[in-house]
Coordinates of C-alpha atoms in Angstrom, one line a residue:
M1 CA 119.2 117.0 69.5
K2 CA 121.0 114.8 71.7
D3 CA 121.0 117.0 74.0
T4 CA 117.1 117.1 74.7
L5 CA 117.6 112.9 74.9
R6 CA 120.9 113.5 77.6
L7 CA 119.1 116.5 79.1
G8 CA 115.8 114.0 79.7
I9 CA 118.1 111.1 81.3
L10 CA 119.5 113.7 83.5
Y11 CA 116.2 114.9 84.6
I12 CA 115.2 111.1 85.1
N13 CA 118.0 110.6 86.9
E14 CA 117.7 113.7 89.5
G15 CA 113.5 112.6 89.3
D16 CA 112.8 115.6 87.9
H17 CA 110.8 113.3 85.6
T18 CA 107.5 115.4 84.0
A19 CA 111.0 117.7 82.9
A20 CA 111.8 114.4 81.6
V21 CA 109.6 113.6 79.5
K22 CA 109.1 117.6 78.1
S23 CA 112.8 117.3 77.0
L24 CA 112.6 113.4 76.1
L25 CA 108.8 114.7 73.7
K26 CA 111.6 117.1 71.9
A27 CA 114.4 114.3 71.7
Q28 CA 111.8 112.2 70.2
Q29 CA 111.2 114.2 67.3
Y30 CA 114.3 113.4 66.0
Y31 CA 115.2 110.2 67.6
G32 CA 111.9 108.2 68.1
E33 CA 113.8 105.7 66.8
D34 CA 116.0 105.5 69.1
E35 CA 114.7 102.1 71.8
T36 CA 117.3 104.6 75.0
L37 CA 114.7 107.5 73.7
Q38 CA 111.8 105.4 74.0
N39 CA 112.6 103.1 77.5
A40 CA 113.8 106.4 79.1
L41 CA 110.1 108.4 78.1
G42 CA 108.0 105.2 78.9
Y43 CA 110.5 105.2 82.3
A44 CA 109.3 108.8 83.2
Y45 CA 106.0 108.1 82.1
M46 CA 105.2 105.4 84.7
N47 CA 107.0 107.4 87.0
I48 CA 104.3 110.1 87.1
G49 CA 101.5 107.3 87.4
K50 CA 100.9 106.8 83.3
N51 CA 101.6 103.6 83.5
D52 CA 99.8 103.0 80.0
L53 CA 101.8 105.9 78.3
A54 CA 104.6 104.3 79.5
I55 CA 103.1 101.0 78.0
E56 CA 103.7 102.1 75.1
H57 CA 106.8 103.5 75.6
F58 CA 108.1 100.5 76.5
N59 CA 107.4 98.8 73.3
K60 CA 107.7 101.2 71.3
A61 CA 111.7 100.4 72.5
L62 CA 111.0 96.8 72.5
K63 CA 109.5 97.0 69.0
I64 CA 113.3 98.1 67.9
K65 CA 115.2 96.6 69.6
P66 CA 113.7 94.0 70.9
D67 CA 116.0 91.9 73.0
F68 CA 116.0 95.2 75.1
S69 CA 115.6 93.6 79.0
D70 CA 115.9 96.5 80.8
A71 CA 112.8 98.3 78.7
M72 CA 111.2 94.4 79.5
N73 CA 111.9 94.9 83.0
N74 CA 110.5 98.9 83.1
L75 CA 107.2 96.7 81.2
G76 CA 106.8 94.4 83.4
A77 CA 106.9 97.3 86.3
A78 CA 104.6 99.2 84.6
Y79 CA 101.8 96.1 84.4
S80 CA 102.7 95.6 87.8
N81 CA 102.1 99.3 88.7
K82 CA 98.7 98.6 86.6
K83 CA 98.6 95.8 89.5
E84 CA 98.6 93.2 86.3
W85 CA 100.9 91.0 88.0
H86 CA 100.6 87.7 85.9
I87 CA 101.7 89.8 82.9
A88 CA 104.2 91.8 84.3
I89 CA 106.2 88.4 85.2
K90 CA 106.0 87.6 81.6
Y91 CA 107.6 90.3 80.7
Y92 CA 110.3 89.6 84.7
K93 CA 110.8 86.4 83.2
E94 CA 112.2 87.6 79.2
A95 CA 114.5 90.3 81.1
T96 CA 116.1 87.2 83.3
K97 CA 117.1 85.7 79.9
D98 CA 119.9 87.6 79.0
F99 CA 122.5 86.6 80.1
L100 CA 124.2 89.9 79.5
Y101 CA 121.6 91.6 81.2
P102 CA 123.8 94.6 84.2
T103 CA 121.2 94.1 86.9
P104 CA 119.2 90.3 85.7
Y105 CA 118.8 89.9 89.6
K106 CA 116.6 93.2 89.6
P107 CA 113.8 91.2 87.8
L108 CA 113.9 88.4 89.6
T109 CA 113.1 90.7 93.2
N110 CA 110.4 91.6 90.5
I111 CA 108.9 88.8 90.3
G112 CA 109.5 88.3 93.8
W113 CA 107.1 91.2 94.5
A114 CA 104.6 90.3 92.3
H115 CA 104.1 86.3 93.1
Y116 CA 104.0 87.9 96.8
K117 CA 101.0 90.1 95.8
L118 CA 99.6 86.9 94.3
Q119 CA 99.6 85.5 97.6
N120 CA 102.5 82.9 95.9
Y121 CA 104.8 82.8 98.8
Q122 CA 106.7 79.9 99.1
E123 CA 107.7 81.4 94.8
S124 CA 108.0 84.3 95.9
E125 CA 110.4 83.1 98.3
N126 CA 112.6 81.1 96.0
F127 CA 112.6 84.7 93.2
Y128 CA 114.0 86.1 96.4
R129 CA 116.7 83.6 97.3
K130 CA 117.6 83.6 93.3
A131 CA 118.2 86.9 93.4
L132 CA 119.7 87.9 96.2
K133 CA 122.5 85.0 95.2
L134 CA 122.6 87.3 92.2
N135 CA 123.5 89.9 94.3
P136 CA 123.6 89.3 98.5
K137 CA 123.6 94.0 98.8
Y138 CA 120.3 94.1 96.7
S139 CA 117.6 95.9 99.8
V140 CA 115.4 95.7 98.0
T141 CA 115.3 92.0 97.7
Y142 CA 115.7 91.7 101.3
Y143 CA 112.4 93.7 101.9
G144 CA 110.2 92.1 99.9
L145 CA 111.5 88.3 101.2
G146 CA 110.7 90.0 105.4
K147 CA 106.9 91.2 103.6
T148 CA 107.0 87.3 102.2
Y149 CA 108.2 85.5 105.4
L150 CA 106.1 87.8 107.3
A151 CA 102.8 87.2 105.2
M152 CA 104.0 82.8 105.8
E153 CA 104.4 83.7 110.1
R154 CA 107.7 82.7 109.6
I155 CA 107.9 85.7 111.8
P156 CA 111.9 85.1 113.4
E157 CA 113.0 85.2 109.6
A158 CA 110.9 88.5 108.4
V159 CA 112.7 90.0 111.6
E160 CA 115.8 89.2 110.4
N161 CA 115.5 90.1 106.3
F162 CA 113.9 93.6 107.7
K163 CA 116.5 94.1 109.8
K164 CA 119.1 93.2 106.8
V165 CA 117.7 96.3 104.9
I166 CA 117.9 98.7 107.3
E167 CA 122.2 97.6 107.7
L168 CA 122.5 97.9 104.0
V169 CA 120.5 100.8 104.1
P170 CA 120.6 102.8 106.4
N171 CA 118.7 106.5 106.9
T172 CA 116.2 105.9 103.6
P173 CA 112.6 105.7 103.4
L174 CA 112.9 102.1 102.6
A175 CA 114.9 101.6 105.6
A176 CA 112.3 103.2 107.7
E177 CA 109.6 101.0 106.2
A178 CA 111.6 97.8 107.7
S179 CA 112.1 99.8 110.8
K180 CA 108.0 99.8 110.3
E181 CA 107.6 96.0 110.3
I182 CA 109.9 95.4 112.9
E183 CA 107.5 98.1 115.8
R184 CA 104.5 96.1 114.0
I185 CA 106.3 92.7 114.9
E186 CA 107.2 93.5 118.2
K187 CA 103.8 95.1 119.3
K188 CA 102.0 91.9 118.2
R189 CA 104.6 90.2 120.3

């Protein structure tokens, strides 16, 4: 039955989250105490808008493996989707404590976004800068920093960050959003 777990993760990687849920629910019958399965199931649920179910499964993953930073970051994302920013920040910060976590810039970027949504722009900038020190090629961080600078009315810096997104990931939806932000800025000038 490990095949159903692998298949579920494959569906996630292909973006078919409904099929992933179906496959992972089958796998759960045999591997319910597997933290990877619980995290994957939470991730699939989150991506079909079932954030409460996602939270339930991320918590199951963390009950099995309390230091599972990926599940911690995903739990923060589920709370972000619910606009529960303070709770999200708590879980993102927990994920950053794991010095073995391979992508610590992601929860730092997520903390930056949560602070942006809370209109704590200086904090937002601080966390984005920390994330960029760890990975200066993560386009999501530049986009969030651009939005933060826009909110702070630091227009040249906002444009610079949006341009960096376009440079790093051209022909992507994120680059298209960054282009729209630049167009809006130029229309206001």
